[in-house]
CSV table of C-alpha atoms and ligand atoms in Angstrom, one decimal:
chain,number,residue,atom,x,y,z
A,1,MET,CA,-1.7,-18.6,4.3
A,2,GLY,CA,1.9,-17.8,2.5
A,3,LYS,CA,3.4,-14.4,2.0
A,4,PRO,CA,1.7,-11.4,-0.2
A,5,ARG,CA,3.5,-11.9,-3.9
A,6,ILE,CA,5.1,-9.5,-6.1
A,7,LEU,CA,5.9,-9.6,-9.7
A,8,SER,CA,8.0,-7.7,-11.6
A,9,GLY,CA,10.7,-6.9,-14.5
A,10,VAL,CA,13.0,-4.6,-16.5
A,11,GLN,CA,13.4,-5.1,-20.2
A,12,PRO,CA,17.5,-6.5,-21.1
A,13,THR,CA,16.8,-3.6,-24.1
A,14,GLY,CA,20.9,-2.8,-22.7
A,15,ASN,CA,21.8,-2.1,-19.4
A,16,LEU,CA,20.2,-0.7,-16.5
A,17,HIS,CA,20.3,2.7,-15.8
A,18,LEU,CA,19.4,4.4,-12.5
A,19,GLY,CA,16.1,5.4,-13.4
A,20,ASN,CA,15.4,1.5,-13.7
A,21,TYR,CA,17.5,0.9,-10.2
A,22,LEU,CA,15.6,3.6,-8.4
A,23,GLY,CA,12.2,3.5,-10.0
A,24,ALA,CA,12.3,-0.3,-9.4
A,25,VAL,CA,15.0,-2.4,-8.6
A,26,ARG,CA,16.1,-0.7,-5.8
A,27,ASN,CA,12.4,-1.2,-3.9
A,28,TRP,CA,12.4,-4.6,-4.9
A,29,VAL,CA,15.6,-5.2,-3.1
A,30,GLU,CA,14.1,-3.3,0.3
A,31,LEU,CA,10.5,-5.3,0.2
A,32,GLN,CA,11.9,-8.0,-1.1
A,33,SER,CA,11.9,-9.7,2.4
A,34,GLU,CA,8.5,-9.3,3.7
A,35,TYR,CA,7.0,-10.6,0.8
A,36,GLU,CA,7.2,-14.2,-2.1
A,37,ASN,CA,9.0,-12.4,-5.1
A,38,PHE,CA,8.9,-13.2,-9.3
A,39,PHE,CA,11.6,-11.1,-11.1
A,40,CYS,CA,11.4,-11.7,-14.6
A,41,VAL,CA,14.0,-10.4,-17.6
A,42,VAL,CA,11.1,-9.4,-20.3
A,43,ASP,CA,12.7,-10.3,-23.4
A,44,LEU,CA,9.9,-11.0,-25.1
A,45,HIS,CA,8.8,-7.1,-24.1
A,46,ALA,CA,12.0,-5.9,-26.0
A,47,ILE,CA,10.7,-7.3,-29.6
A,48,THR,CA,8.1,-4.9,-29.6
A,49,VAL,CA,10.1,-2.7,-31.3
A,50,PRO,CA,13.0,-3.6,-33.5
A,51,HIS,CA,15.7,-5.2,-31.8
A,52,ASN,CA,19.6,-6.1,-32.1
A,53,PRO,CA,19.9,-10.5,-32.2
A,54,GLN,CA,23.1,-10.2,-31.9
A,55,SER,CA,22.8,-8.8,-27.9
A,56,LEU,CA,19.3,-10.1,-26.9
A,57,ALA,CA,20.5,-12.9,-25.3
A,58,GLN,CA,23.4,-11.6,-23.9
A,59,ASP,CA,21.3,-8.3,-22.3
A,60,THR,CA,18.9,-10.6,-21.0
A,61,GLN,CA,22.1,-12.6,-19.0
A,62,ALA,CA,23.0,-9.2,-17.7
A,63,VAL,CA,20.0,-8.3,-16.7
A,64,ALA,CA,19.4,-11.1,-14.5
A,65,ALA,CA,23.4,-10.8,-13.0
A,66,LEU,CA,22.1,-7.3,-12.0
A,67,TYR,CA,19.5,-8.3,-10.4
A,68,LEU,CA,21.5,-10.4,-8.2
A,69,ALA,CA,23.8,-7.6,-8.0
A,70,CYS,CA,21.9,-5.3,-6.6
A,71,GLY,CA,20.6,-8.1,-3.9
A,72,VAL,CA,17.9,-9.7,-5.1
A,73,ASP,CA,18.4,-12.3,-2.8
A,74,LEU,CA,17.1,-15.8,-3.9
A,75,ARG,CA,16.4,-16.6,0.2
A,76,TYR,CA,12.8,-15.0,-0.9
A,77,SER,CA,12.4,-14.0,-5.0
A,78,THR,CA,12.8,-15.9,-7.6
A,79,ILE,CA,14.3,-14.7,-11.0
A,80,PHE,CA,13.4,-15.8,-14.0
A,81,ILE,CA,13.8,-15.5,-17.4
A,82,GLN,CA,10.0,-14.6,-19.7
A,83,SER,CA,10.5,-16.3,-22.5
A,84,HIS,CA,11.5,-19.5,-20.8
A,85,VAL,CA,8.0,-19.4,-19.4
A,86,ALA,CA,5.7,-20.2,-22.2
A,87,ALA,CA,2.5,-19.3,-20.1
A,88,HIS,CA,3.2,-15.8,-21.0
A,89,SER,CA,2.9,-15.5,-24.1
A,90,GLU,CA,-0.4,-18.2,-24.0
A,91,LEU,CA,-1.9,-16.2,-21.6
A,92,ALA,CA,-1.2,-13.3,-22.9
A,93,TRP,CA,-3.3,-14.5,-26.1
A,94,LEU,CA,-6.1,-16.2,-23.8
A,95,LEU,CA,-6.5,-12.0,-22.8
A,96,ASN,CA,-6.1,-10.6,-26.2
A,97,CYS,CA,-9.5,-12.3,-26.9
A,98,PHE,CA,-11.5,-10.9,-23.9
A,99,THR,CA,-9.7,-7.4,-23.9
A,100,PRO,CA,-11.2,-4.3,-26.4
A,101,LEU,CA,-9.1,-3.0,-28.3
A,102,ASN,CA,-9.4,0.5,-27.6
A,103,TRP,CA,-8.2,-0.4,-24.0
A,104,LEU,CA,-4.8,-0.2,-26.0
A,105,GLU,CA,-5.0,2.5,-28.6
A,106,ARG,CA,-5.6,4.9,-24.9
A,107,MET,CA,-2.5,4.1,-23.9
A,108,ILE,CA,0.0,6.9,-23.5
A,109,GLN,CA,3.4,4.9,-23.4
A,110,PHE,CA,2.1,3.1,-26.9
A,111,LYS,CA,1.5,6.1,-28.1
A,112,GLU,CA,4.5,7.6,-27.2
A,113,LYS,CA,6.4,4.6,-28.8
A,114,ALA,CA,4.4,4.7,-31.9
A,115,LEU,CA,5.3,8.2,-32.9
A,116,LYS,CA,8.7,7.4,-32.6
A,117,GLN,CA,9.1,4.2,-35.1
A,118,GLY,CA,7.0,5.9,-37.7
A,119,GLU,CA,5.5,3.4,-40.8
A,120,ASN,CA,7.3,0.2,-38.8
A,121,VAL,CA,4.7,-0.3,-35.6
A,122,SER,CA,4.3,-4.1,-34.8
A,123,VAL,CA,1.3,-5.7,-33.5
A,124,GLY,CA,3.6,-6.6,-30.7
A,125,LEU,CA,3.5,-3.0,-29.5
A,126,LEU,CA,0.2,-2.4,-29.5
A,127,ASP,CA,0.0,-5.7,-27.5
A,128,TYR,CA,2.6,-5.1,-24.7
A,129,PRO,CA,0.0,-4.2,-22.0
A,130,VAL,CA,-1.3,-7.1,-22.8
A,131,LEU,CA,1.6,-9.7,-22.2
A,132,MET,CA,2.6,-7.5,-19.1
A,133,ALA,CA,-1.1,-8.0,-17.5
A,134,ALA,CA,-0.6,-12.1,-18.2
A,135,ASP,CA,3.0,-12.0,-16.4
A,136,ILE,CA,1.7,-10.4,-13.7
A,137,LEU,CA,-1.8,-12.1,-13.1
A,138,LEU,CA,0.2,-14.9,-13.7
A,139,TYR,CA,1.8,-15.5,-10.3
A,140,SER,CA,-1.3,-14.3,-8.5
A,141,ALA,CA,0.8,-11.1,-7.9
A,142,ASP,CA,-0.7,-9.2,-4.9
A,143,LYS,CA,1.9,-6.0,-5.4
A,144,VAL,CA,4.0,-4.7,-8.2
A,145,PRO,CA,6.6,-2.0,-7.7
A,146,VAL,CA,7.2,-0.7,-10.5
A,147,GLY,CA,8.0,3.1,-11.8
A,148,GLU,CA,5.9,6.0,-12.3
A,149,ASP,CA,5.6,5.0,-15.9
A,150,GLN,CA,3.8,1.8,-15.5
A,151,LYS,CA,0.8,3.2,-14.1
A,152,GLN,CA,-1.6,3.1,-16.9
A,153,HIS,CA,-0.5,-0.2,-17.5
A,154,LEU,CA,-0.9,-1.3,-14.4
A,155,GLU,CA,-4.3,-0.1,-14.1
A,156,LEU,CA,-5.1,-1.3,-17.9
A,157,THR,CA,-4.2,-5.0,-15.8
A,158,ARG,CA,-6.4,-4.7,-13.3
A,159,ASP,CA,-9.1,-3.7,-15.7
A,160,ILE,CA,-8.2,-6.6,-18.1
A,161,ALA,CA,-8.5,-9.3,-14.7
A,162,ILE,CA,-11.8,-7.7,-13.4
A,163,ARG,CA,-13.7,-7.9,-17.0
A,164,VAL,CA,-12.6,-11.9,-16.7
A,165,ASN,CA,-13.7,-12.4,-13.2
A,166,ASP,CA,-16.8,-11.3,-14.5
A,167,LYS,CA,-17.5,-12.7,-17.7
A,168,PHE,CA,-15.5,-16.5,-16.5
A,169,GLY,CA,-15.6,-16.6,-13.1
A,170,GLN,CA,-17.8,-15.8,-9.5
A,171,PRO,CA,-18.1,-13.7,-6.9
A,172,GLU,CA,-16.7,-16.0,-4.0
A,173,ASN,CA,-14.5,-17.5,-6.5
A,174,PRO,CA,-12.5,-15.4,-8.8
A,175,VAL,CA,-10.8,-16.5,-11.7
A,176,LEU,CA,-7.8,-14.0,-11.4
A,177,LYS,CA,-6.3,-12.1,-8.1
A,178,VAL,CA,-6.3,-7.9,-9.0
A,179,PRO,CA,-3.4,-6.8,-8.3
A,180,ASP,CA,-2.0,-3.4,-6.8
A,181,PRO,CA,0.8,-1.4,-8.0
A,182,LEU,CA,3.3,-0.3,-5.8
A,183,ILE,CA,4.9,3.0,-6.7
A,184,GLN,CA,7.2,5.1,-4.4
A,185,LYS,CA,7.5,8.4,-4.0
A,186,ALA,CA,11.5,9.6,-4.3
A,187,GLY,CA,13.1,7.7,-7.5
A,188,ALA,CA,9.5,6.7,-9.4
A,189,ARG,CA,10.4,9.7,-12.0
A,190,VAL,CA,13.7,10.2,-12.1
A,191,MET,CA,14.6,12.6,-15.1
A,192,SER,CA,17.0,12.7,-18.2
A,193,LEU,CA,20.7,14.4,-17.2
A,194,ALA,CA,19.9,16.4,-20.5
A,195,ASP,CA,16.8,17.7,-20.1
A,196,GLY,CA,14.8,17.2,-16.4
A,197,THR,CA,11.3,17.5,-18.2
A,198,LYS,CA,12.1,14.3,-19.6
A,199,LYS,CA,12.3,10.7,-18.6
A,200,MET,CA,15.5,9.1,-17.9
A,201,SER,CA,15.2,6.3,-20.7
A,202,LYS,CA,17.4,3.7,-22.8
A,203,SER,CA,15.7,5.0,-26.0
A,204,ASP,CA,16.9,8.6,-25.4
A,205,GLU,CA,19.7,8.6,-28.5
A,206,SER,CA,22.3,10.4,-26.0
A,207,GLU,CA,24.4,8.1,-24.1
A,208,LEU,CA,24.8,11.4,-22.0
A,209,SER,CA,21.0,11.8,-20.6
A,210,ARG,CA,21.1,8.7,-18.4
A,211,ILE,CA,23.8,7.1,-15.7
A,212,ASN,CA,23.8,3.2,-16.3
A,213,LEU,CA,24.9,1.3,-13.8
A,214,LEU,CA,27.6,-0.1,-15.2
A,215,ASP,CA,29.2,3.1,-16.1
A,216,SER,CA,32.8,3.4,-15.0
A,217,PRO,CA,34.0,6.3,-12.2
A,218,GLU,CA,35.3,8.2,-15.4
A,219,THR,CA,31.8,8.4,-17.3
A,220,ILE,CA,29.9,9.0,-14.3
A,221,GLN,CA,32.2,11.8,-13.9
A,222,LYS,CA,32.0,13.2,-16.6
A,223,LYS,CA,28.1,12.4,-17.2
A,224,ILE,CA,27.3,13.9,-14.5
A,225,LYS,CA,29.8,17.5,-15.3
A,226,LYS,CA,28.3,17.7,-18.5
A,227,CYS,CA,24.1,17.4,-17.4
A,228,LYS,CA,22.1,20.1,-17.7
A,229,THR,CA,21.9,22.5,-14.9
A,230,ASP,CA,20.9,26.1,-14.9
A,231,PRO,CA,22.7,29.4,-13.4
A,232,VAL,CA,20.8,29.7,-10.1
A,233,LYS,CA,22.5,29.8,-6.9
A,234,GLY,CA,21.7,27.7,-3.8
A,235,LEU,CA,19.8,24.5,-4.6
A,236,TRP,CA,16.8,23.4,-3.4
A,237,PHE,CA,13.9,20.8,-4.0
A,238,ASP,CA,10.4,20.8,-5.7
A,239,ASP,CA,10.4,24.2,-8.2
A,240,PRO,CA,8.9,23.2,-11.1
A,241,GLU,CA,11.3,26.5,-12.8
A,242,ARG,CA,14.1,24.1,-11.7
A,243,PRO,CA,13.6,20.7,-13.1
A,244,GLU,CA,16.6,20.0,-13.2
A,245,CYS,CA,18.0,20.8,-9.7
A,246,HIS,CA,15.1,18.6,-8.7
A,247,ASN,CA,16.1,15.6,-10.2
A,248,LEU,CA,19.8,16.1,-9.2
A,249,LEU,CA,19.1,16.8,-5.6
A,250,THR,CA,16.9,13.6,-5.6
A,251,LEU,CA,19.3,11.6,-7.0
A,252,TYR,CA,22.0,12.6,-4.6
A,253,GLN,CA,19.4,11.8,-1.6
A,254,LEU,CA,18.9,8.6,-2.8
A,255,LEU,CA,22.2,7.3,-3.0
A,256,SER,CA,23.4,9.2,-0.5
A,257,GLY,CA,20.7,7.6,1.7
A,258,GLN,CA,19.8,11.4,3.9
A,259,SER,CA,17.0,12.1,4.5
A,260,ARG,CA,15.2,14.7,2.4
A,261,GLU,CA,15.2,17.5,4.7
A,262,SER,CA,19.1,17.3,5.2
A,263,VAL,CA,19.8,17.3,1.4
A,264,ALA,CA,18.0,20.5,1.5
A,265,ALA,CA,19.6,21.8,4.5
A,266,GLU,CA,23.1,21.0,2.8
A,267,CYS,CA,22.9,22.0,0.0
A,268,ARG,CA,20.5,25.3,0.6
A,269,GLU,CA,23.3,27.8,-0.4
A,270,MET,CA,25.5,25.3,-2.7
A,271,GLY,CA,26.5,26.2,-6.2
A,272,TRP,CA,26.8,24.1,-9.1
A,273,GLY,CA,30.8,23.7,-9.1
A,274,GLN,CA,30.5,22.8,-5.8
A,275,PHE,CA,27.1,20.0,-5.8
A,276,LYS,CA,27.9,18.5,-9.1
A,277,PRO,CA,31.6,16.8,-7.7
A,278,LEU,CA,29.8,16.1,-4.9
A,279,LEU,CA,27.1,13.6,-6.9
A,280,ALA,CA,29.8,12.4,-9.0
A,281,GLU,CA,31.3,11.0,-6.0
A,282,THR,CA,27.9,9.5,-3.9
A,283,ALA,CA,27.1,8.2,-7.4
A,284,ILE,CA,30.3,6.4,-8.0
A,285,GLU,CA,30.3,4.9,-4.3
A,286,ALA,CA,26.9,3.7,-4.3
A,287,LEU,CA,27.4,2.0,-7.8
A,288,ARG,CA,30.8,0.5,-6.7
A,289,PRO,CA,29.7,-2.0,-4.7
A,290,ILE,CA,26.9,-3.6,-7.1
A,291,GLN,CA,29.5,-2.9,-10.3
A,292,ASP,CA,31.7,-5.1,-7.8
A,293,LYS,CA,29.1,-7.9,-7.4
A,294,TYR,CA,28.4,-7.7,-11.0
A,295,GLN,CA,31.8,-8.6,-11.8
A,296,LYS,CA,31.8,-11.7,-10.0
A,297,ILE,CA,28.8,-13.1,-11.0
A,298,MET,CA,29.8,-13.1,-14.4
A,299,ALA,CA,33.1,-14.1,-14.7
A,300,ASP,CA,31.0,-17.8,-13.1
A,301,PRO,CA,28.2,-18.5,-15.6
A,302,GLY,CA,27.4,-21.9,-14.8
A,303,TYR,CA,26.4,-20.0,-11.2
A,304,LEU,CA,24.3,-18.1,-13.5
A,305,GLN,CA,22.8,-20.4,-16.0
A,306,SER,CA,21.9,-23.0,-12.1
A,307,VAL,CA,20.2,-20.0,-11.2
A,308,LEU,CA,18.3,-18.8,-14.1
A,309,ARG,CA,17.3,-22.6,-14.4
A,310,GLU,CA,15.9,-23.0,-11.2
A,311,GLY,CA,14.0,-19.8,-11.5
A,312,ASN,CA,12.5,-21.4,-14.7
A,313,HIS,CA,11.6,-24.2,-12.7
A,314,LYS,CA,9.6,-22.3,-10.0
A,315,ALA,CA,8.0,-20.0,-12.5
A,316,ASN,CA,7.1,-22.1,-14.6
A,317,GLN,CA,5.2,-24.2,-11.8
A,318,ALA,CA,3.6,-21.1,-10.2
A,319,ALA,CA,2.1,-19.6,-13.7
A,320,THR,CA,0.6,-22.7,-15.3
A,321,ALA,CA,-1.5,-23.3,-12.3
A,322,THR,CA,-3.1,-20.0,-13.3
A,323,LEU,CA,-2.7,-20.9,-16.3
A,324,GLU,CA,-4.6,-23.7,-16.0
A,325,ARG,CA,-7.3,-22.3,-14.0
A,326,VAL,CA,-8.3,-19.7,-16.5
A,327,ARG,CA,-8.3,-22.3,-19.3
A,328,GLU,CA,-10.7,-24.1,-17.4
A,329,ALA,CA,-12.7,-21.1,-17.0
A,330,ALA,CA,-13.3,-20.2,-20.4
A,331,GLY,CA,-14.0,-23.4,-21.2
A,332,PHE,CA,-11.4,-25.4,-22.6
A,333,LEU,CA,-11.0,-29.2,-22.7
A,334,PRO,CA,-8.6,-30.2,-20.4
A,335,LYS,CA,-5.1,-31.1,-21.8
A,336,THR,CA,-4.7,-35.2,-21.2
T,401,LIG,P1,12.0,-0.1,-18.8
T,401,LIG,O1,13.4,0.2,-18.3
T,401,LIG,O2,10.8,0.0,-19.7
T,401,LIG,O3,12.0,-2.1,-18.8
T,401,LIG,O4,11.7,-0.5,-17.0
T,401,LIG,C1,11.7,-0.6,-15.9
T,401,LIG,C2,11.6,-0.5,-14.4
T,401,LIG,O5,11.8,0.9,-14.6
T,401,LIG,C3,9.6,-0.1,-14.7
T,401,LIG,O6,9.1,-0.4,-13.6
T,401,LIG,C4,9.7,1.2,-14.7
T,401,LIG,O7,8.3,1.7,-14.0
T,401,LIG,C5,10.9,1.8,-14.6
T,401,LIG,N1,11.8,3.2,-14.6
T,401,LIG,C6,12.0,2.9,-16.0
T,401,LIG,N2,12.4,4.5,-16.1
T,401,LIG,C7,12.5,5.1,-15.3
T,401,LIG,C8,12.8,6.4,-14.3
T,401,LIG,N3,13.2,7.5,-15.5
T,401,LIG,N4,12.3,7.0,-13.3
T,401,LIG,C9,11.7,6.2,-12.3
T,401,LIG,N5,12.3,4.6,-13.1
T,401,LIG,C10,12.0,4.3,-14.1
T,402,LIG,N1,6.3,-2.6,-19.1
T,402,LIG,C1,7.9,-2.8,-17.7
T,402,LIG,C2,8.6,-1.3,-18.4
T,402,LIG,O1,9.2,-1.0,-18.6
T,402,LIG,C3,8.1,-4.0,-18.2
T,402,LIG,C4,6.9,-5.0,-17.7
T,402,LIG,C5,6.9,-6.5,-18.7
T,402,LIG,C6,6.7,-5.5,-16.4
T,402,LIG,N2,6.3,-6.7,-17.9
T,402,LIG,C7,6.4,-6.3,-16.6
T,402,LIG,C8,7.1,-4.3,-15.1
T,402,LIG,C9,5.6,-6.7,-14.7
T,402,LIG,C10,5.7,-5.2,-13.7
T,402,LIG,C11,5.6,-6.0,-14.4
T,402,LIG,O2,9.0,-0.8,-17.3
């Protein structure tokens, strides 16, 4: 028996921010040696809302380079681009036909994003979770490490897999593997710097609401200086009246690599004037090695290209095997 499998992905909608890093990519890196990992840049998901064709290719490359810069190790992990493996679109179509419409209409993220889009809601936005299910199920992933916001999509993925197995498989011979979510407690929901009750998001209009992994030290300093706080002196976790305080302490804890207890003790008596520069310095130092590595990778485009070529080859092999199994189970004429 080989190692259990992991699959995860991030959309190439601009750069990665601290929520993506602390909620997802950092956990991939921590776990990777125990698993066989597939990490994709989900460019097909990025076009479910209006996108910029001038920057899509560049953003896709940048996210792949950031995976490497954050420590994804090719000894354990395969990095690839979702749209380069045609099986994702093909399985998504098959799953579309086995997924009840009302399962999708219930999705919280769809409702939220649809509200923002107004008149301009694409069929793709509704279908987004089915494509995500295809991403995961193609690789027979055992675990899917994501942030808290993806929990409902993973439950849907499980429901779709179970339904396909019920319709087309035998109990002793399932068609699809039913995956489990892997959501770490700390970092699963990094909140906006401008409002501690809203999650940090790429789609927030305000750049001040998030710290991007490639922000310069000056920008990080400025964003933290301007971030929302409260007039209370002394800092502690878990106070529902102080969401910003909880969020910023959690960021400090994760970026400094300390335990929650030691952060709680260190910051108990601190005021914001002392804490903010400390957090800024910690964030700058934590991101510096990632930024250095990113610059090196981007300076050698041939290297990134070869990583992606190899990744696409491996991903295609794994994905095609599953797609064939589903086609066969659903009764399609085999390809000649
Ligand atoms: P996205 O940027 O929507 O493609 O998200 C990529 C990954 O980052 C997913 O695993 C998300 O759950 C995770 N993620 C996005 N925003 C946050 C956040 N604010 N806090 C924690 N995880 C997040
Ligand atoms: N929907 C995920 C997000 O926005 C991104 C994603 C697409 C994904 N396919 C995936 C995450 C498969 C994990 C596994 O966060």
